mmCIF file of C-alpha atoms and ligand atoms in Angstrom:
data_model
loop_
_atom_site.group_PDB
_atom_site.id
_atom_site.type_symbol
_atom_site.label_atom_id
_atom_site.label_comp_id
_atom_site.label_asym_id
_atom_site.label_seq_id
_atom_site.Cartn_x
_atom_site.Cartn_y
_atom_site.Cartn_z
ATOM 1 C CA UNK M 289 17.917 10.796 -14.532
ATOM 2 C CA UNK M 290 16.465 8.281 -17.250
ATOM 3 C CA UNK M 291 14.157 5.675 -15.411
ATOM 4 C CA UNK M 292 15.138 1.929 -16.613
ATOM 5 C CA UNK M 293 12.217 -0.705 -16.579
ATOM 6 C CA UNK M 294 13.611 -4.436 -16.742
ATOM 7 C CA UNK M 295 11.062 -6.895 -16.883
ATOM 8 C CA UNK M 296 10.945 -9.993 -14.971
ATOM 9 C CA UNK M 297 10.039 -13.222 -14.101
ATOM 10 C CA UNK M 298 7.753 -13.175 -10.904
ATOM 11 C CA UNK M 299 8.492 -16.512 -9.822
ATOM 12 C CA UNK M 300 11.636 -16.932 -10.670
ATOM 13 C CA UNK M 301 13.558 -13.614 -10.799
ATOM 14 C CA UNK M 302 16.380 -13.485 -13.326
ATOM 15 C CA UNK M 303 19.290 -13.059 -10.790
ATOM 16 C CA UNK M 304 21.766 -10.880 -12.881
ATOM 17 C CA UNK M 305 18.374 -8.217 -12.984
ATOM 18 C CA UNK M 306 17.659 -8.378 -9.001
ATOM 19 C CA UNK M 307 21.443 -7.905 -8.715
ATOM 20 C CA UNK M 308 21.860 -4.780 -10.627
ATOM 21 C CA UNK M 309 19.057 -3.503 -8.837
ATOM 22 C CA UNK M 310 20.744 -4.671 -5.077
ATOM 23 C CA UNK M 311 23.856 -2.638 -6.180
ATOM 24 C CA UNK M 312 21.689 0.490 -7.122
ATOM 25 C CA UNK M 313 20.070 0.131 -3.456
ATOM 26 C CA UNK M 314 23.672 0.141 -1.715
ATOM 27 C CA UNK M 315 24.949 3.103 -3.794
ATOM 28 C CA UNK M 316 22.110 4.940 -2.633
ATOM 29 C CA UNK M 317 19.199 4.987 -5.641
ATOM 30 C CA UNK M 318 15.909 4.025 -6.038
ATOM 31 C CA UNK M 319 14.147 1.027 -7.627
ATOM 32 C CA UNK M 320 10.728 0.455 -7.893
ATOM 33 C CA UNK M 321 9.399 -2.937 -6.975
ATOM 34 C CA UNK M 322 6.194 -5.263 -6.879
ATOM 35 C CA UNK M 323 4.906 -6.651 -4.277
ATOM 36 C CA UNK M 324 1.872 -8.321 -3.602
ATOM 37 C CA UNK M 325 -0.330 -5.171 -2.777
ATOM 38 C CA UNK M 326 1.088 -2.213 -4.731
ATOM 39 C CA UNK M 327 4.419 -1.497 -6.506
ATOM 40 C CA UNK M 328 7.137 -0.019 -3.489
ATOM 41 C CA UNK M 329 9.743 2.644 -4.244
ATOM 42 C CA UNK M 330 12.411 1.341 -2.349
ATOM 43 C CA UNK M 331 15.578 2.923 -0.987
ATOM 44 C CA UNK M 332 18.200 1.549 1.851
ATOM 45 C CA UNK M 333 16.692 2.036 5.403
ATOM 46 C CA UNK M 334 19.575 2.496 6.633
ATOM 47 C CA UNK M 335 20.963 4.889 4.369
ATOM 48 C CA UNK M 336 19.359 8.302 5.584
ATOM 49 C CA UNK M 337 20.114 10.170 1.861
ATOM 50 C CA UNK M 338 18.399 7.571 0.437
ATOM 51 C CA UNK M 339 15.771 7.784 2.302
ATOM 52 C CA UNK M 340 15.899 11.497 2.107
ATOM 53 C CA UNK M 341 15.743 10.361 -1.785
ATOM 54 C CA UNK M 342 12.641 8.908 -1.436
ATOM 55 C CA UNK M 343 10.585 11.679 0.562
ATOM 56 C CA UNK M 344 11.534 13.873 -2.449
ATOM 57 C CA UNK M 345 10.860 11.378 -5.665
ATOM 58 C CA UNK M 346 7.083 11.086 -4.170
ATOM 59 C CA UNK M 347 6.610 14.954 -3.149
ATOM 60 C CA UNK M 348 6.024 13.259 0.468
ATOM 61 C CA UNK M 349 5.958 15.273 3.885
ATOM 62 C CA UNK M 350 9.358 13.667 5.843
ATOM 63 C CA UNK M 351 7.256 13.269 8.962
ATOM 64 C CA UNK M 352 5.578 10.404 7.508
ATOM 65 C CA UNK M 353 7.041 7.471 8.337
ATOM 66 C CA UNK M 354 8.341 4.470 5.847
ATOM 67 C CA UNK M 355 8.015 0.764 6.429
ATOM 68 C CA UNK M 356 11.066 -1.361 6.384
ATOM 69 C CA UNK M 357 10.691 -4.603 3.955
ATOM 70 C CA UNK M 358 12.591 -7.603 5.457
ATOM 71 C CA UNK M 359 12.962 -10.905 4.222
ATOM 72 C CA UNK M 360 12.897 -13.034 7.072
ATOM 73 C CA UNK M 361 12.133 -12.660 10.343
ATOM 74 C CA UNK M 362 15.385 -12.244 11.822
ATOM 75 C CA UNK M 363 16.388 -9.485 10.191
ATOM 76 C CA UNK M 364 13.140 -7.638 11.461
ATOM 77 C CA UNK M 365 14.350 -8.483 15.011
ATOM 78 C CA UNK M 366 17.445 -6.554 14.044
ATOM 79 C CA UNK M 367 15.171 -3.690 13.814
ATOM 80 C CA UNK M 368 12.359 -3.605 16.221
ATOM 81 C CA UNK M 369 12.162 -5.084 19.321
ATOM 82 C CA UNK M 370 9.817 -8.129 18.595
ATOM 83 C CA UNK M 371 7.278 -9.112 21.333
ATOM 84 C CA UNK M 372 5.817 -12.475 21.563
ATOM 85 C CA UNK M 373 2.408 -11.407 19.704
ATOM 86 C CA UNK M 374 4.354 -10.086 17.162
ATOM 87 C CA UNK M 375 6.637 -12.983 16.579
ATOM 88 C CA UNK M 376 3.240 -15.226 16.359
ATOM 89 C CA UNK M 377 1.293 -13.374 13.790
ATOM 90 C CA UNK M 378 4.939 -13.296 11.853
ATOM 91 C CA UNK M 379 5.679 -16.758 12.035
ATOM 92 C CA UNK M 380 1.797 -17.355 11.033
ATOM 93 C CA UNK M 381 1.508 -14.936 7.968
ATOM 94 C CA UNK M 382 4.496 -13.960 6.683
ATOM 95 C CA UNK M 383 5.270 -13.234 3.975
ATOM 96 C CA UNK M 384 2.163 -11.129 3.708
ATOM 97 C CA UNK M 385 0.169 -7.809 3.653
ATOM 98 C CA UNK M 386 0.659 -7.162 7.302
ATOM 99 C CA UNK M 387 2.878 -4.567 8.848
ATOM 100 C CA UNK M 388 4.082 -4.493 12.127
ATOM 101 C CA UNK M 389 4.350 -1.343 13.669
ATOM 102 C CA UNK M 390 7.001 -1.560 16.893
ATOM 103 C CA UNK M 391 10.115 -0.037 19.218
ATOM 104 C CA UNK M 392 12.510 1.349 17.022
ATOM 105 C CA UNK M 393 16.012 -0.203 17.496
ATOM 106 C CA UNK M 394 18.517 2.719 17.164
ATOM 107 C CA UNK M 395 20.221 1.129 14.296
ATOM 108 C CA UNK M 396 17.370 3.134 12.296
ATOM 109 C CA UNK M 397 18.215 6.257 11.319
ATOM 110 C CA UNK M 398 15.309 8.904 12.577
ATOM 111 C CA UNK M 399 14.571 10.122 8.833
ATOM 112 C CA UNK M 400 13.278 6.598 7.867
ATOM 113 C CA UNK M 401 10.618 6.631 10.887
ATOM 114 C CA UNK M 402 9.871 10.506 10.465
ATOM 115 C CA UNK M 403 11.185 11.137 13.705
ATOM 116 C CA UNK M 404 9.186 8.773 15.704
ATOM 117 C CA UNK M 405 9.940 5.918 18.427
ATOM 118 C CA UNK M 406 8.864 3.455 16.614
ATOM 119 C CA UNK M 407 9.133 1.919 13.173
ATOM 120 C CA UNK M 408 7.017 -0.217 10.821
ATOM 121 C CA UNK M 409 8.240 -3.502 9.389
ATOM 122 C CA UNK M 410 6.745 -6.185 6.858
ATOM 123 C CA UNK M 411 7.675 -8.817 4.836
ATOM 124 C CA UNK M 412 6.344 -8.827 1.551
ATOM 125 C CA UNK M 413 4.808 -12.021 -0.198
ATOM 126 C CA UNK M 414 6.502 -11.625 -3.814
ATOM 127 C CA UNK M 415 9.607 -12.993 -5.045
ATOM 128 C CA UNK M 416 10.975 -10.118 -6.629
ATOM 129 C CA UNK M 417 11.099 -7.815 -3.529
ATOM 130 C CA UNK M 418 12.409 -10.838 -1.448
ATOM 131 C CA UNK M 419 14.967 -11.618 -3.984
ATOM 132 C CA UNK M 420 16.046 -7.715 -4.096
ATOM 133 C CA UNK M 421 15.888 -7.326 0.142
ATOM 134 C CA UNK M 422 18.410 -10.699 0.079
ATOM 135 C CA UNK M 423 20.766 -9.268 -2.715
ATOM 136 C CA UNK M 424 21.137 -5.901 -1.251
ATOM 137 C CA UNK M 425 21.500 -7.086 2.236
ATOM 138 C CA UNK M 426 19.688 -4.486 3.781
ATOM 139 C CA UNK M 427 16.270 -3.332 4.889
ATOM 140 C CA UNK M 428 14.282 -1.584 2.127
ATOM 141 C CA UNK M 429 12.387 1.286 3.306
ATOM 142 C CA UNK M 430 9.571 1.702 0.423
ATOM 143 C CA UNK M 431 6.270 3.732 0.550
ATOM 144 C CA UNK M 432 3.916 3.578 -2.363
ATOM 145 C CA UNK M 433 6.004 4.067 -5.781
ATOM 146 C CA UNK M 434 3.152 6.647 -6.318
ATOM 147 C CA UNK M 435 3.092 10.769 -6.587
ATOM 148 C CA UNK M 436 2.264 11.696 -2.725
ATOM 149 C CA UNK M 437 -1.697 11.727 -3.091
ATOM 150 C CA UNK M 438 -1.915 9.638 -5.878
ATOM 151 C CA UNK M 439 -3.270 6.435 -6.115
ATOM 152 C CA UNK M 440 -1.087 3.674 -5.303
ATOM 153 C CA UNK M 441 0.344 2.292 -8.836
ATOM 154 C CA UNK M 442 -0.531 -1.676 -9.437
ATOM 155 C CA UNK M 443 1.115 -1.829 -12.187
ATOM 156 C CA UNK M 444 4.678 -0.919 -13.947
ATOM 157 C CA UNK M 445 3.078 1.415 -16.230
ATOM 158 C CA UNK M 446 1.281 3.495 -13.452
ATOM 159 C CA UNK M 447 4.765 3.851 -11.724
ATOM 160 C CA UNK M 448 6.896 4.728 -14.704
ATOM 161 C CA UNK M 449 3.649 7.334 -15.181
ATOM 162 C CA UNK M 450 4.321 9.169 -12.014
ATOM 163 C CA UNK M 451 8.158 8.150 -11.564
ATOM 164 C CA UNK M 452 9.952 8.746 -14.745
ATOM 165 C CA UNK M 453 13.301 10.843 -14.433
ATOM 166 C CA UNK M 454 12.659 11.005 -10.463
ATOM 167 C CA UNK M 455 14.136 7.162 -9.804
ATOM 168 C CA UNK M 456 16.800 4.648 -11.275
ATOM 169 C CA UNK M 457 14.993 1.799 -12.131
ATOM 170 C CA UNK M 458 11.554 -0.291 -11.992
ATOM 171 C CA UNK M 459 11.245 -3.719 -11.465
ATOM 172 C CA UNK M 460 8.518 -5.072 -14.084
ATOM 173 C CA UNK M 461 6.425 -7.528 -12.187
ATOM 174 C CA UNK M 462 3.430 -7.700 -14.243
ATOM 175 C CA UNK M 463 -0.030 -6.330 -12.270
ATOM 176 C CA UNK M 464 -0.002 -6.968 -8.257
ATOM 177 C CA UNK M 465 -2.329 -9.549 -6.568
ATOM 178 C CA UNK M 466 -4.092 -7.614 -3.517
ATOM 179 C CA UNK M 467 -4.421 -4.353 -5.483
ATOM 180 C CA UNK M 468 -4.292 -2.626 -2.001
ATOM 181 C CA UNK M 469 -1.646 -1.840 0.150
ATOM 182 C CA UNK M 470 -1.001 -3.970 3.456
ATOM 183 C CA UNK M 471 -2.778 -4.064 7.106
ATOM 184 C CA UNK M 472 -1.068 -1.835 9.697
ATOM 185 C CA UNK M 473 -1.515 -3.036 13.047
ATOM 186 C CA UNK M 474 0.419 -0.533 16.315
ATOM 187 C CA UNK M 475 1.614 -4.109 17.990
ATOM 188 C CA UNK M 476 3.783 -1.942 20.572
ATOM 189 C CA UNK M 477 1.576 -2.653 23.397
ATOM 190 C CA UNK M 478 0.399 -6.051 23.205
ATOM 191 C CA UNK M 479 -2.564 -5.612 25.524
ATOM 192 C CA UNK M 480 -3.876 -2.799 23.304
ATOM 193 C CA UNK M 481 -3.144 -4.100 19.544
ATOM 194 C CA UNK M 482 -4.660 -1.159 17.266
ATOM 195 C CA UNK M 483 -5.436 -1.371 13.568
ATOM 196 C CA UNK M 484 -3.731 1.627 11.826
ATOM 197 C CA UNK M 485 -4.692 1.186 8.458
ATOM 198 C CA UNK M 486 -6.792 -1.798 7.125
ATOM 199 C CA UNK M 487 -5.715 -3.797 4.107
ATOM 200 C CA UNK M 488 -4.370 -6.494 2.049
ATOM 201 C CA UNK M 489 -4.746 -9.350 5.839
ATOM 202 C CA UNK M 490 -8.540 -8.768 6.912
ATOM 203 C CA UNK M 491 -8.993 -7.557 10.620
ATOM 204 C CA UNK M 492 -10.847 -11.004 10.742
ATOM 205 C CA UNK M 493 -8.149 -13.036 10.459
ATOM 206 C CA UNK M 494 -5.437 -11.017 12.807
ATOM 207 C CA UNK M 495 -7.706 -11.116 15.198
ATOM 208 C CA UNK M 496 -8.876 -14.815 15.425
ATOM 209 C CA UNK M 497 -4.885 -15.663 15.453
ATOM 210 C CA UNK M 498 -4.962 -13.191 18.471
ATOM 211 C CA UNK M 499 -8.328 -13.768 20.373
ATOM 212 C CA UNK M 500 -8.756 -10.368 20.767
ATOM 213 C CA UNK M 501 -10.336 -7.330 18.959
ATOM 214 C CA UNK M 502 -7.718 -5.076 17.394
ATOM 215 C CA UNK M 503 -8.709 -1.447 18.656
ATOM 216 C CA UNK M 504 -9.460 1.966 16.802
ATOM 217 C CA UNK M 505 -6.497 4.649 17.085
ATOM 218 C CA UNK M 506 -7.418 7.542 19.676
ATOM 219 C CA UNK M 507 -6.831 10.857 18.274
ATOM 220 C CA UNK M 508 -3.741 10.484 20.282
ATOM 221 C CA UNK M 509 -2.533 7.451 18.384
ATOM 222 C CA UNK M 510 -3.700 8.654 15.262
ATOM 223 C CA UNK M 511 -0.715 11.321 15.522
ATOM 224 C CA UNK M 512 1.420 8.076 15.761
ATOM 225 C CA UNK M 513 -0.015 7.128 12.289
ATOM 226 C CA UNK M 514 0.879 10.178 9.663
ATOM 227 C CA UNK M 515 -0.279 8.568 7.359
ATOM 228 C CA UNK M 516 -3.672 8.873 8.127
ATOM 229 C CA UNK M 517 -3.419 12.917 7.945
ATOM 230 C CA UNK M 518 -3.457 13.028 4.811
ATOM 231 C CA UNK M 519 -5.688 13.323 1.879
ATOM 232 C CA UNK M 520 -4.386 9.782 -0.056
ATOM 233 C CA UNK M 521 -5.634 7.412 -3.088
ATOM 234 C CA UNK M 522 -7.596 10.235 -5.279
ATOM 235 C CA UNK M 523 -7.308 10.614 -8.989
ATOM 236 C CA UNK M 524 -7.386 13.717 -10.776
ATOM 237 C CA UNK M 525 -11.384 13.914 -10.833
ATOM 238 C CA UNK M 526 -13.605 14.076 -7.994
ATOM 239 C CA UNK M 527 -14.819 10.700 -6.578
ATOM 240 C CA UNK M 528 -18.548 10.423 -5.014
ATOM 241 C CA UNK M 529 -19.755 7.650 -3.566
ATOM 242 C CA UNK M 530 -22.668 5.759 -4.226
ATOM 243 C CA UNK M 531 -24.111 4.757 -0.531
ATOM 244 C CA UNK M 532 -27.770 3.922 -1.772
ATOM 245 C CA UNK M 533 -29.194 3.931 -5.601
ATOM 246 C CA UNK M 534 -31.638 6.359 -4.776
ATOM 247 C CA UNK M 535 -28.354 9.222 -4.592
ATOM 248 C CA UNK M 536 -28.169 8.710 -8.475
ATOM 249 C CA UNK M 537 -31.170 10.873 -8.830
ATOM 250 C CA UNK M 538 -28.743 13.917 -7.541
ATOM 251 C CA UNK M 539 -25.703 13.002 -9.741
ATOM 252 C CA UNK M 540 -24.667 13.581 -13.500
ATOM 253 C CA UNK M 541 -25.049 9.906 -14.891
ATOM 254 C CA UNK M 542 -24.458 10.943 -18.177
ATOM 255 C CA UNK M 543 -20.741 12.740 -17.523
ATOM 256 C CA UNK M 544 -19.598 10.204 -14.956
ATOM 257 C CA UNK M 545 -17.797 7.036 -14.978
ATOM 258 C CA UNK M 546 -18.559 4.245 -12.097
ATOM 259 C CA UNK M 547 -16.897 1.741 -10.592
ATOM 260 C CA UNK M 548 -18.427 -0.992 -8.809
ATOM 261 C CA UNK M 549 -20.254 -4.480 -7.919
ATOM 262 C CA UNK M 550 -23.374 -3.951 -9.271
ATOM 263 C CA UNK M 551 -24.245 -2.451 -12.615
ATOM 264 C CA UNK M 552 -26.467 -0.100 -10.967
ATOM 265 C CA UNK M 553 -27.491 2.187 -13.916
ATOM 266 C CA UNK M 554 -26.796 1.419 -17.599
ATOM 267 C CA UNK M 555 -26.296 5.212 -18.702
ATOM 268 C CA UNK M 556 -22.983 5.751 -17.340
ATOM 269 C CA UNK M 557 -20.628 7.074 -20.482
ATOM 270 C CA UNK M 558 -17.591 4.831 -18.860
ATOM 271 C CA UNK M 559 -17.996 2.091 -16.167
ATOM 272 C CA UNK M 560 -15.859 -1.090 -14.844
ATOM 273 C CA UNK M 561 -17.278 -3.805 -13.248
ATOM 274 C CA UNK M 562 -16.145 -6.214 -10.560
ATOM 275 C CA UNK M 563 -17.628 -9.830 -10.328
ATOM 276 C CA UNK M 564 -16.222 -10.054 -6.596
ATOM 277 C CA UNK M 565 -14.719 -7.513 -3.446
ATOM 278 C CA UNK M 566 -11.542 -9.049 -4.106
ATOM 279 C CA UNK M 567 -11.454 -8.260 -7.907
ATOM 280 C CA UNK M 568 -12.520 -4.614 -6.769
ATOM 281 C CA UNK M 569 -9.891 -4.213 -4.003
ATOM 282 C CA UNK M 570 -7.171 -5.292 -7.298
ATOM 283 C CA UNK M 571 -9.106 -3.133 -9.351
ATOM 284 C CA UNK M 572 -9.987 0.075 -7.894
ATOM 285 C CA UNK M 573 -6.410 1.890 -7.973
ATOM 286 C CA UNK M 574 -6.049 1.179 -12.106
ATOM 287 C CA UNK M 575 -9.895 1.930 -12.663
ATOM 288 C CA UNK M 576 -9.288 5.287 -11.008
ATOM 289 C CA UNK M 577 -5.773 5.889 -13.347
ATOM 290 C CA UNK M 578 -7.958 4.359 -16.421
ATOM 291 C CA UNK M 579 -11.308 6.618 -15.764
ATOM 292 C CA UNK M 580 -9.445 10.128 -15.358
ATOM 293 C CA UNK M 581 -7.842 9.526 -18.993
ATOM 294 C CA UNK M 582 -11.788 9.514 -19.856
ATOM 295 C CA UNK M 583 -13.933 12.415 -21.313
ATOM 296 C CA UNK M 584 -15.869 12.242 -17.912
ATOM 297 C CA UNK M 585 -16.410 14.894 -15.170
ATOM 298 C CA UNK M 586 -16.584 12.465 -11.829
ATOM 299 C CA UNK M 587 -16.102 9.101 -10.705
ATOM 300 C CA UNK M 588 -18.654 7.428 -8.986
ATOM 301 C CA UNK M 589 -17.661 4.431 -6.753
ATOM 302 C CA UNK M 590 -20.280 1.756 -5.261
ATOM 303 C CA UNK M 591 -19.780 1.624 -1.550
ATOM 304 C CA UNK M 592 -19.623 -1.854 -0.618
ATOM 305 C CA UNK M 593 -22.303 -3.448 0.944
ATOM 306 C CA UNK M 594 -20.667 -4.671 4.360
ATOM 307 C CA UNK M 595 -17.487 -4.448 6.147
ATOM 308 C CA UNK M 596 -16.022 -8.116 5.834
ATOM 309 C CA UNK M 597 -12.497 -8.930 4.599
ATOM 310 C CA UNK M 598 -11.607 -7.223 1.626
ATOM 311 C CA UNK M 599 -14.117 -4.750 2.210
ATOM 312 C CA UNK M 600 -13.016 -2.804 4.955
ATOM 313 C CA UNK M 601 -9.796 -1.972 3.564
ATOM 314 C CA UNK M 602 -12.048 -0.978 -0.003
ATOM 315 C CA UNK M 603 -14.095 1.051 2.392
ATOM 316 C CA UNK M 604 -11.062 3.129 3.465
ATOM 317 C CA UNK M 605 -9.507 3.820 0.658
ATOM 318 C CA UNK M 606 -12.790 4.396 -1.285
ATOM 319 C CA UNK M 607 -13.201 6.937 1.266
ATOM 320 C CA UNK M 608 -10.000 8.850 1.212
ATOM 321 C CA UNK M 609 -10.264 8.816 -2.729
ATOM 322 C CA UNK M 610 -13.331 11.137 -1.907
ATOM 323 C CA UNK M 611 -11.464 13.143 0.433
ATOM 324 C CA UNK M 612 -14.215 11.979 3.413
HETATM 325 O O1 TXA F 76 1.428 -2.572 1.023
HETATM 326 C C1 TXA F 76 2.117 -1.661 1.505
HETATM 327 O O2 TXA F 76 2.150 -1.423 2.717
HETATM 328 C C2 TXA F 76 2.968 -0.851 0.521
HETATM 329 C C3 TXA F 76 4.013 -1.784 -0.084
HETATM 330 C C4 TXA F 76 4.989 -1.063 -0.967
HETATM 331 O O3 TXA F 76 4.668 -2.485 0.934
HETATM 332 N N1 TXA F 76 3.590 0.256 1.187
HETATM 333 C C5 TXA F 76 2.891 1.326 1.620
HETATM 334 O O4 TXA F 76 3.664 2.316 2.195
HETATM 335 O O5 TXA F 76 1.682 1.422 1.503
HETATM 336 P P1 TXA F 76 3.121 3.770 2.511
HETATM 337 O O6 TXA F 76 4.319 4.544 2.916
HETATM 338 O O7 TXA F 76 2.338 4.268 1.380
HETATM 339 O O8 TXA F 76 2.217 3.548 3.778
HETATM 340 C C6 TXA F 76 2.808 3.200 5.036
HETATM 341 C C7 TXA F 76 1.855 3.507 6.163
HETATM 342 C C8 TXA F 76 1.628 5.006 6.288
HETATM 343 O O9 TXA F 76 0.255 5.229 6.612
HETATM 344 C C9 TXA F 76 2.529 5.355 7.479
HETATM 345 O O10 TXA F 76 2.061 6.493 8.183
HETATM 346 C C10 TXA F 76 2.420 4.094 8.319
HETATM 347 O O11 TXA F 76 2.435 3.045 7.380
HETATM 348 N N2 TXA F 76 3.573 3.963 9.223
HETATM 349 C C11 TXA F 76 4.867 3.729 8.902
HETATM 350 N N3 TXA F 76 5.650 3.728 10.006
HETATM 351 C C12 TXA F 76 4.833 3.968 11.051
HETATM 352 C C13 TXA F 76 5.029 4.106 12.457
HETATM 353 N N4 TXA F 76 6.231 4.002 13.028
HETATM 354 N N5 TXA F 76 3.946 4.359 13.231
HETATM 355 C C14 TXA F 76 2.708 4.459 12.680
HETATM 356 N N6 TXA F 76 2.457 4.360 11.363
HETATM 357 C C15 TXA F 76 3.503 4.115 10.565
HETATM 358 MG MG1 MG F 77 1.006 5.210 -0.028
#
């Protein structure tokens, strides 16, 4: 299968394009698509072969579960079964990097939530994918458009890199905002509102619209969240992190490329600089594609400094790029 790219206007999306892409979606393919976190690879939700499609395109394990992009609210009542803290920090935030994890409605098919009770629903902030959900009149189930372990692509190259010949067509959006992929928050229980998987909506800001603390997944609940089994984000070379300056002394500086804040040592070979967290949280996935096509051994990653906003999500995924 020969991948097409068509590239697009981001604000205002040439309609014959999202409309050749809407009929690919109900005839079962795939098309990439941008949002504002990372580039989807989106299939019908409610189509379980093409869903089926989509476990196989990314080399992904079928028990881990896909989140359904909606473009209104409504239509993710037609899915889940909405509580009243769920229906606030929708109507507040989206569109946006937030996903809602809640009771399955049966009307989706078991493959697109792996097999579990529940089912994970967002509406992304980007016109493209909004225009595309609308046209095909469906829910789009879309993981990363990424090779399963690979870091999330943030760009159209990065996905044509890893997707060629395995889907029909990308969406070219230009580079995505957030750079990361979006919070998920286990809103099934409203009393006990658990954060999944930080991201693109800081923990600060769900939980002020809440006035509670979002909790830490149990080892129980973590079962409930495949996602976080596995190994996720890494390039091709190993990634250390840099905790404190003094660790340099045990590391290769002269074979190693570094990504980071602060240009803590001038005598790496290769190194990319962010002037703030949120320029590193866009950053980090492309540095990692554009360091491994370097003559360099390792990557070495500043850890940042707290765990505010951006920065916790940065923290995770900095993390499981290091296999920690
Ligand atoms: O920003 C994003 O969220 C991007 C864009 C394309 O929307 N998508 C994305 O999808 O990152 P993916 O498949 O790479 O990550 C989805 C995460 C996984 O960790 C998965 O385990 C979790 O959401 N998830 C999905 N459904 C779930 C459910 N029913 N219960 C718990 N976790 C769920
Ligand atoms: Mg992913």
């Amino acid at each position: 299968m020969m991948t097409q790219i068509l590239t697009l206007n981001k604000w205002n999306p040439e309609r014959d394009y999202i409309s050749r892409a809407a009929e690919i979606i109900n005839s079962g393919g795939l098309v990439a698509f941008p949002t504002e976190t990372v580039y989807g690879l989106g299939g019908d939700a409610l189509n379980p072969e093409s869903v089926k499609k989509i476990y196989a395109a990314k080399g992904r394990p079928s028990d881990n579960p896909l989140i359904l992009h909606v473009s209104n609210i409504n239509q993710a009542e037609s899915l889940v079964y909405m509580n009243d803290s769920a229906r606030k920090l929708a109507k507040i935030f989206w569109p946006a990097p937030l996903t809602l994890v809640l009771p399955a409605k049966n009307i989706i098919p078991s493959t697109t939530r792996g097999g579990l009770s529940t089912a994970a629903v967002r509406m992304p902030d980007n016109n493209i994918a909004l225009a595309l959900i609308e046209a095909a009149k469906t829910p789009i189930a879309a993981p990363s458009a990424n090779l399963s372990g690979r870091p999330s692509p943030t760009d159209s190259q990065s996905v044509y890199n890893d997707m060629n010949n395995r889907i029909d067509l990308i969406l070219d959006g230009g580079k995505t905002g957030i750079g990361l992929e979006s919070t998920v928050i286990d809103i099934t229980n409203p009393e006990k509102i658990l954060l999944l998987r930080p991201g693109g909506l800081s923990r600060e800001l769900i939980e002020s619209e809440l006035n509670t603390r979002l909790g830490i997944p149990d080892s129980n609940s973590a079962k409930r969240s495949p996602g976080t089994r596995y190994r996720h984000y890494a390039p091709s070379l190993p990634v250390k992190i840099l905790r404190n300056e003094s660790d340099l002394d045990l590391l290769d500086i002269k074979s190693a490329g570094f990504m980071g804040i602060h240009e803590i040592n001038k005598n790496f070979p290769v190194k990319i600089i962010f002037d703030s967290p949120e320029n590193f949280a866009h950053g980090l996935f492309a540095g990692f594609r554009e360091l491994e096509s370097q003559k360099i051994s390792c990557i070495i990653v500043e850890w940042p400094r707290d765990n505010s906003g951006i920065n916790e999500a940065l923290r995770d995924r900095i993390k499981r790029a290091a296999g920690e």
